[in-house]
mmCIF file of C-alpha atoms in Angstrom:
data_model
loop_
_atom_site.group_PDB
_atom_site.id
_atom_site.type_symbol
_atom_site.label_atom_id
_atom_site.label_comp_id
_atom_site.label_asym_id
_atom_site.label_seq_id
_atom_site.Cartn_x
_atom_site.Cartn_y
_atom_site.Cartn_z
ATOM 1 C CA UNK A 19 51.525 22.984 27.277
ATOM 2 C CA UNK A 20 53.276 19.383 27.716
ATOM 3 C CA UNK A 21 54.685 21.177 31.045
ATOM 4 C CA UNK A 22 51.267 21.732 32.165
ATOM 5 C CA UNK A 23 50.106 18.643 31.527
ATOM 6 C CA UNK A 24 52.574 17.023 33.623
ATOM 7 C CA UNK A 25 52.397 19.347 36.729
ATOM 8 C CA UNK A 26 48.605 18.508 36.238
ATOM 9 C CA UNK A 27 49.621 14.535 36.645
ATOM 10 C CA UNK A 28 51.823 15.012 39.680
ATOM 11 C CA UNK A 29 49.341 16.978 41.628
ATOM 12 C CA UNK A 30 46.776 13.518 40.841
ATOM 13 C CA UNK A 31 44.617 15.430 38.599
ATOM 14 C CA UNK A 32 43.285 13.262 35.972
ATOM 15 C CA UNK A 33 43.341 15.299 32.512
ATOM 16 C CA UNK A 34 39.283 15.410 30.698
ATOM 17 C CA UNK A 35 39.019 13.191 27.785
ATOM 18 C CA UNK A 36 39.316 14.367 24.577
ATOM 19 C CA UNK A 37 35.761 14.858 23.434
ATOM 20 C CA UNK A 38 36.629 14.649 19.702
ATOM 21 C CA UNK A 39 37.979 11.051 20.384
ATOM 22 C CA UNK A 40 34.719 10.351 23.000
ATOM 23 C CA UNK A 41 32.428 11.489 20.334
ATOM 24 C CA UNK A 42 33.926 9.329 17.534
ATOM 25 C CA UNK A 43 32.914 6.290 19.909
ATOM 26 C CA UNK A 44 29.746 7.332 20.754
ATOM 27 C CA UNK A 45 29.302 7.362 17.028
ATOM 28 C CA UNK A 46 31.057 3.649 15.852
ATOM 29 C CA UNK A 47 28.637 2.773 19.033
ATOM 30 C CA UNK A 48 25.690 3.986 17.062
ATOM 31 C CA UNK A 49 26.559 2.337 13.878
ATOM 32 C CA UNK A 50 27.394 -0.314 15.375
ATOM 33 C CA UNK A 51 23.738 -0.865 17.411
ATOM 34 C CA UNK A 52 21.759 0.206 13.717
ATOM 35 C CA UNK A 53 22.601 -2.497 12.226
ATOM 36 C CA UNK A 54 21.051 -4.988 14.267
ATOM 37 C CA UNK A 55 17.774 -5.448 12.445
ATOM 38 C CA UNK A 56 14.428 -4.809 14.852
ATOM 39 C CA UNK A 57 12.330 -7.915 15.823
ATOM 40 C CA UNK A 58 9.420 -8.522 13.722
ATOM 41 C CA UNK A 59 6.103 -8.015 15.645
ATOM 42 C CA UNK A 60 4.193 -11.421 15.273
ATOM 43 C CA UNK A 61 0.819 -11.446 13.374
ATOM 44 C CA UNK A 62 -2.003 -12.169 16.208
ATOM 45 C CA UNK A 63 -4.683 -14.106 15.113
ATOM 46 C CA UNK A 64 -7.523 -14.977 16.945
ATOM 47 C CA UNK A 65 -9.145 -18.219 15.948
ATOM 48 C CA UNK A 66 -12.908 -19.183 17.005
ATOM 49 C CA UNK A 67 -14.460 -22.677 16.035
ATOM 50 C CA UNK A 68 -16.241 -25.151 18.112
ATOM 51 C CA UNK A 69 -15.053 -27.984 15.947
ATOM 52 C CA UNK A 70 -11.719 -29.060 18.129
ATOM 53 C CA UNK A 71 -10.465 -31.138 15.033
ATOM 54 C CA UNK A 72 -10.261 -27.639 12.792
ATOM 55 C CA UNK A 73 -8.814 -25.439 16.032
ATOM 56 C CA UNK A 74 -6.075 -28.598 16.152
ATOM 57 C CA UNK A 75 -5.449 -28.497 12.388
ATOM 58 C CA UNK A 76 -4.594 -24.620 12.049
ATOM 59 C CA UNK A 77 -2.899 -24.076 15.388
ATOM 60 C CA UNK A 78 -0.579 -26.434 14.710
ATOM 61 C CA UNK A 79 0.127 -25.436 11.429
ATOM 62 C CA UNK A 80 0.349 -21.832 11.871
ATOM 63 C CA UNK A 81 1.929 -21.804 15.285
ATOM 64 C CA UNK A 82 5.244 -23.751 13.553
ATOM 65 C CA UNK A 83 5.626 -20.498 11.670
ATOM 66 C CA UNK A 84 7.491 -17.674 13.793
ATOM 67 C CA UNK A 85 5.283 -14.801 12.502
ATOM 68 C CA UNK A 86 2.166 -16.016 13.621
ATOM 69 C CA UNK A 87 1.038 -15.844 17.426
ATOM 70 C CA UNK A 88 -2.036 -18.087 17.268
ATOM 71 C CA UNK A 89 -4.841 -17.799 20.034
ATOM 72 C CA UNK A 90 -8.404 -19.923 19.845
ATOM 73 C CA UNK A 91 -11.670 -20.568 21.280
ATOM 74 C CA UNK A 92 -14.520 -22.706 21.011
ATOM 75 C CA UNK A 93 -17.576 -20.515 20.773
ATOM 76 C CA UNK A 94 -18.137 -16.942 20.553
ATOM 77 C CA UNK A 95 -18.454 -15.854 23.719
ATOM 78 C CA UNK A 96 -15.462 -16.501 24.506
ATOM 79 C CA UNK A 97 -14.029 -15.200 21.701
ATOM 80 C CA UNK A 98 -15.358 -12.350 22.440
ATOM 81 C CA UNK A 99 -14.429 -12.654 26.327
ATOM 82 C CA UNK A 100 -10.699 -13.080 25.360
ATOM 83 C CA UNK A 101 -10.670 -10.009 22.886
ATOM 84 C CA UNK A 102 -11.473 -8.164 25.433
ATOM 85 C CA UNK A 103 -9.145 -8.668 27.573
ATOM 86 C CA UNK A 104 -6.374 -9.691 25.374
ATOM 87 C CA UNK A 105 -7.657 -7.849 22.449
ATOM 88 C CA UNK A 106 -7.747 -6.548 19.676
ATOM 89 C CA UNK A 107 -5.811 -8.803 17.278
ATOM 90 C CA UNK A 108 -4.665 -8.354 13.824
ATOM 91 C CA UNK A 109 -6.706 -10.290 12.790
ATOM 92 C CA UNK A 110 -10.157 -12.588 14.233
ATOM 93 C CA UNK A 111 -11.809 -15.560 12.159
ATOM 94 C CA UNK A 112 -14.645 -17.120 13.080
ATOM 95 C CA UNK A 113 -16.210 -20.052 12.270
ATOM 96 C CA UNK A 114 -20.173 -19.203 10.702
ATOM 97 C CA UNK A 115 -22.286 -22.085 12.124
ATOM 98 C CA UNK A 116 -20.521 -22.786 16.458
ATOM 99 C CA UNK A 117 -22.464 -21.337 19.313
ATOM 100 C CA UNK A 118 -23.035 -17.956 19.167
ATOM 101 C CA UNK A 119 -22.862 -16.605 15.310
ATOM 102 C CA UNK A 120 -26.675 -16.138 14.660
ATOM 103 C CA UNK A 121 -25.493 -16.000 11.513
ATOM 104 C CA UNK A 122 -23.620 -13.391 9.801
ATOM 105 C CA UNK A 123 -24.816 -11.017 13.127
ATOM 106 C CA UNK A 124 -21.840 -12.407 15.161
ATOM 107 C CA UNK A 125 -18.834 -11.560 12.723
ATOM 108 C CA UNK A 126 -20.474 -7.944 13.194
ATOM 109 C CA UNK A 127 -19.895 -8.415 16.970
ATOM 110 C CA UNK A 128 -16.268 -9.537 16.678
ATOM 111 C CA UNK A 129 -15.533 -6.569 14.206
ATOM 112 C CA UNK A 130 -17.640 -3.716 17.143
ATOM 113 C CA UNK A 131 -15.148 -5.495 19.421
ATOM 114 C CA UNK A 132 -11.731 -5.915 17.686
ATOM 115 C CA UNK A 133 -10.951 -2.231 17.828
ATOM 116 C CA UNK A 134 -10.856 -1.820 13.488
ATOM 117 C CA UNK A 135 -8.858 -4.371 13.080
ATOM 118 C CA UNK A 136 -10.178 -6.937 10.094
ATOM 119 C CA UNK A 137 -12.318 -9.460 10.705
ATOM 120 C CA UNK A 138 -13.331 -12.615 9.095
ATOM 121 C CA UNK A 139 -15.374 -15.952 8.340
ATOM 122 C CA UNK A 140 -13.998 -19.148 8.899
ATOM 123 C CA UNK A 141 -16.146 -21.578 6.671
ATOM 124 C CA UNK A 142 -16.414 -24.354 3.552
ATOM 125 C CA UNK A 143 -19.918 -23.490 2.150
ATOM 126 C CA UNK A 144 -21.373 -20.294 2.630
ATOM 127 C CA UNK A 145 -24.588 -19.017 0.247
ATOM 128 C CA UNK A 146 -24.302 -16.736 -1.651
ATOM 129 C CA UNK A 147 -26.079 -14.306 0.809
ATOM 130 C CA UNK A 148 -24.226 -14.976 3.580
ATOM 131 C CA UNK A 149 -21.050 -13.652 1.005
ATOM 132 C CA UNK A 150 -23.292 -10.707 0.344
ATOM 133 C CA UNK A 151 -24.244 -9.973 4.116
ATOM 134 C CA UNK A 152 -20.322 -10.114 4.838
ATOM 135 C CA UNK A 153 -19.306 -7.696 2.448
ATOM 136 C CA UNK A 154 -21.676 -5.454 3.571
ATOM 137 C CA UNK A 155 -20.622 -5.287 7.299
ATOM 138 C CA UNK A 156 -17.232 -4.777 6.201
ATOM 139 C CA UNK A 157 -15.961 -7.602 7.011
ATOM 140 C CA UNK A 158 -11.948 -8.891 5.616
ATOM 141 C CA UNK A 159 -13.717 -11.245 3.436
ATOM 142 C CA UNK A 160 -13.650 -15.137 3.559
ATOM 143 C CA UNK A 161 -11.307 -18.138 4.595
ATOM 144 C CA UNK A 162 -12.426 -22.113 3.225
ATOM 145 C CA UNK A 163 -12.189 -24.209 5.619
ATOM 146 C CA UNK A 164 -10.927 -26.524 2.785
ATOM 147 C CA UNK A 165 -8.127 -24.145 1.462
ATOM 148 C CA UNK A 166 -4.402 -25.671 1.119
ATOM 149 C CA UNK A 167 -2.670 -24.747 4.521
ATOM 150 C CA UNK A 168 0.096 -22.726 2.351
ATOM 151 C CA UNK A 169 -3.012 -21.133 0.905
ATOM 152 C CA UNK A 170 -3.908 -20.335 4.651
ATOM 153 C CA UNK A 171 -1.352 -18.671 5.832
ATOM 154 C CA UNK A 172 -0.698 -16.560 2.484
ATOM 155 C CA UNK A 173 -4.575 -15.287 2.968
ATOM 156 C CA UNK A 174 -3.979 -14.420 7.073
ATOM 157 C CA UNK A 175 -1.068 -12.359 6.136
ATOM 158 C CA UNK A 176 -2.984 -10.207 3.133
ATOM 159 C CA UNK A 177 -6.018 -10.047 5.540
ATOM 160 C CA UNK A 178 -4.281 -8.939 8.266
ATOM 161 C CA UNK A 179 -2.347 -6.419 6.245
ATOM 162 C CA UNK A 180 -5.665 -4.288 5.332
ATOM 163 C CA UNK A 181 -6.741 -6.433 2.218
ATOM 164 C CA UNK A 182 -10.113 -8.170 1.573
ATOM 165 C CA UNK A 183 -10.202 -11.514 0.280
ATOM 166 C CA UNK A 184 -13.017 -14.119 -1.542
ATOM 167 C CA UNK A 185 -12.121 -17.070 -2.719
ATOM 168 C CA UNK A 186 -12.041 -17.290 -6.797
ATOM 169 C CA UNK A 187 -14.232 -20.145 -6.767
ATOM 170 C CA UNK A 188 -16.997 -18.437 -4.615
ATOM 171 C CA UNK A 189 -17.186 -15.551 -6.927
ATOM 172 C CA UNK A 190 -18.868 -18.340 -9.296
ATOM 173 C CA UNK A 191 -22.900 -16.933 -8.623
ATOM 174 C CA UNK A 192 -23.789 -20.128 -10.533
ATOM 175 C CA UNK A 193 -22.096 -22.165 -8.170
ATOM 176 C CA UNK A 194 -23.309 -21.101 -5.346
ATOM 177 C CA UNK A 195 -26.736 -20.680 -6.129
ATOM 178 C CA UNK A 196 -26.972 -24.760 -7.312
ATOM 179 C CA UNK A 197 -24.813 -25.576 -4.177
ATOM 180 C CA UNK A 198 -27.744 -27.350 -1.498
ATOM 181 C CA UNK A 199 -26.273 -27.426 1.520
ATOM 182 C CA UNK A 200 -29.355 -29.294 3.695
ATOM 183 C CA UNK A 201 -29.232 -31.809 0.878
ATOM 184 C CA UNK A 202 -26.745 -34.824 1.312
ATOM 185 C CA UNK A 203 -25.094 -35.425 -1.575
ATOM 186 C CA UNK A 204 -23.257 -39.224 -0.573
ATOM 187 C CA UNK A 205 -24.904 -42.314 -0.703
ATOM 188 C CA UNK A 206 -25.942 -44.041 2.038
ATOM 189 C CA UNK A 207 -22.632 -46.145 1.747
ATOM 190 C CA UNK A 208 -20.485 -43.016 2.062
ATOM 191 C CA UNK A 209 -22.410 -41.529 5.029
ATOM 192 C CA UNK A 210 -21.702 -44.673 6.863
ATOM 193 C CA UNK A 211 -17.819 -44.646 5.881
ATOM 194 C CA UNK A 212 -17.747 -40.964 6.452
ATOM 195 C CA UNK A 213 -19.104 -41.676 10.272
ATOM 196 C CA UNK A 214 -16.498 -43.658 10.754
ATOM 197 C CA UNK A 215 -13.661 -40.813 9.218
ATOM 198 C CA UNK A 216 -15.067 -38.688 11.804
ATOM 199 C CA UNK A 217 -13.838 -41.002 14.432
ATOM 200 C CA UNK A 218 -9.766 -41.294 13.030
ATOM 201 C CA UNK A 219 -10.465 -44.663 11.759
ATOM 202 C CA UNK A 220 -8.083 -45.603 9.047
ATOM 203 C CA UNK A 221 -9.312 -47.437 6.149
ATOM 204 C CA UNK A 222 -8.487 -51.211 7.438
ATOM 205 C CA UNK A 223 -10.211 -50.685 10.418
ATOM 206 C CA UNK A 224 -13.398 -48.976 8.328
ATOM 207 C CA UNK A 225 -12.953 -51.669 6.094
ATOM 208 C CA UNK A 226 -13.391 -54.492 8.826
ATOM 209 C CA UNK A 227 -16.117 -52.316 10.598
ATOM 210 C CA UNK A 228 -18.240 -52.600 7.966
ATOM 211 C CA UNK A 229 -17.331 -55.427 6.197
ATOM 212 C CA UNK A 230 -15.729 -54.075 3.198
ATOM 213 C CA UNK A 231 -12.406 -54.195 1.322
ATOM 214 C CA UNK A 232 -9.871 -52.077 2.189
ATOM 215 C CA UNK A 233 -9.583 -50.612 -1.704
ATOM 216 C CA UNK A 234 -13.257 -50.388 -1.766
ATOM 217 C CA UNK A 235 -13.035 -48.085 1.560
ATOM 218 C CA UNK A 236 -10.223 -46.219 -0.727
ATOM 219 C CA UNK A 237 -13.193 -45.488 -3.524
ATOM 220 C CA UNK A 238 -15.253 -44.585 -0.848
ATOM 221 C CA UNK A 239 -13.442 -41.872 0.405
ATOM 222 C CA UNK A 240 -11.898 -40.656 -2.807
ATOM 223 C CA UNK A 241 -15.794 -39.989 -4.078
ATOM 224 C CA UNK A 242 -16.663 -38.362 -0.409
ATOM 225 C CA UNK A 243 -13.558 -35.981 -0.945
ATOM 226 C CA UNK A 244 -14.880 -35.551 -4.853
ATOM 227 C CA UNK A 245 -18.570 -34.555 -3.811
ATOM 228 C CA UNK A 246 -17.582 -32.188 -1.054
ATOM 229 C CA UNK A 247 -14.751 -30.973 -3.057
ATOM 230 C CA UNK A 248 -12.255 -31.314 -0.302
ATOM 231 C CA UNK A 249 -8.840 -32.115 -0.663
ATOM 232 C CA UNK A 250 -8.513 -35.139 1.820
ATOM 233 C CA UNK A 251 -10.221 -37.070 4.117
ATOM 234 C CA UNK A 252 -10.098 -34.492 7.472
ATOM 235 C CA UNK A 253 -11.255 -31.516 5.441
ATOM 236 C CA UNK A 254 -14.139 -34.117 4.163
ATOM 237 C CA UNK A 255 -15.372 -33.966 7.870
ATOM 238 C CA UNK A 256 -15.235 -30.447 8.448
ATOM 239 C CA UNK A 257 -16.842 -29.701 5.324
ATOM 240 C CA UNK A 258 -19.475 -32.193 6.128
ATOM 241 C CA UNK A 259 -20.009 -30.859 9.233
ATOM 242 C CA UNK A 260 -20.573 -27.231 8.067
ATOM 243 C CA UNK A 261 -23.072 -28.687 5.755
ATOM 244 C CA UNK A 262 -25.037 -30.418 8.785
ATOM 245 C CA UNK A 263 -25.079 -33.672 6.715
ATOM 246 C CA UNK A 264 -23.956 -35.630 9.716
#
């Protein structure tokens, strides 16, 4: 045999690899390329609200995690224009009172057109019907408009995963049924201080506008923040805004 092999060598003819030998490599190559780990497929959301200050907030929170691929619009329509051609997303939220909604009827659009993928409303005080309505159109529940941003993300991940979520505190019947949204429920002091929170003022420059200290400003906005139960002084606006008190 080793005579053969070199008669084999002086004629120029190349001997076959050993396929034992070829087939341990193609193995280690295997092992080798399962343990890189697969990329993780980003969570799409789809987020529609005509307030630019709200679409600002979340984007740029959510878009500074990696797992979330964050797209918005200001209205419905085109919301609805951009599922459609970019569509369906895990996971569509949209604001209950911008252009559009007609109430609850235009979450019921988004969910005909996100090909049974969840759904939900982006909001701060919904009745206690408009929670009913959702639940009925099988919708993927409820996000506040005044939740923590950690809470935010937490509650996109478990919605887009198949789960339906209400807030605790809107499971409270006697809550919502004494909330009056088309009722202000700040002074005539804080409306005018809240005006100007609407425009980025900071409190010196509120202050001087109208004529006021800057800690009594401070008071001001603490009780604004207290009565609309948000959790600073943007989240004041938006909620106030959703309530149509300004």
């Amino acid at each position: 045999m080793h005579v053969t092999l070199i008669a084999l060598a002086s004629w120029g003819i190349k001997q076959a690899p050993n396929p034992v030998k070829a087939t341990r490599r193609e193995k280690h190559a295997m092992v080798a390329q399962s343990t890189n780990p697969p990329e993780a497929t980003a969570i799409r959301v789809l987020i529609a609200d005509d307030h630019a200050m709200v679409l600002e907030m979340f984007e740029h929170f959510l878009s500074n995690l990696p797992e979330f691929d964050i797209t918005t619009a200001p209205d419905l329509n085109v919301a609805l224009s951009i599922m459609e051609t970019a569509g369906p997303f895990d996971l569509v939220l949209v604001d209950l009172n911008m252009p559009g909604m007609d109430g609850v009827s235009g979450l019921s659009k988004v969910l005909e057109n996100n090909g049974g993928r969840p759904a939900a409303l982006l909001t701060s005080a919904p009745s206690a019907q408009v929670i009913s309505e959702i639940l009925e159109n099988g919708s993927a529940g409820v996000i506040l408009k005044t939740a923590s941003l950690k809470d935010l993300a937490n509650e996109i991940r478990f919605m887009a995963a198949g789960g339906r979520y209400i807030p605790v505190e809107l499971i409270d019947h006697q809550r919502l049924k004494t909330r009056d949204t088309t009722k202000s429920p700040l002074s005539g002091r804080e409306m005018e201080v809240l005006a100007l929170l609407a425009e980025g003022l900071p409190n010196r420059e509120i202050a001087e506008g109208l004529s006021l200290a800057e800690a009594t400003v401070k008071m001001h906005v603490k009780s604004i923040c207290t009565k609309l139960d948000a959790n600073n002084r943007t989240q004041a606006v938006i909620v106030a805004r959703d309530m149509n008190i300004m």
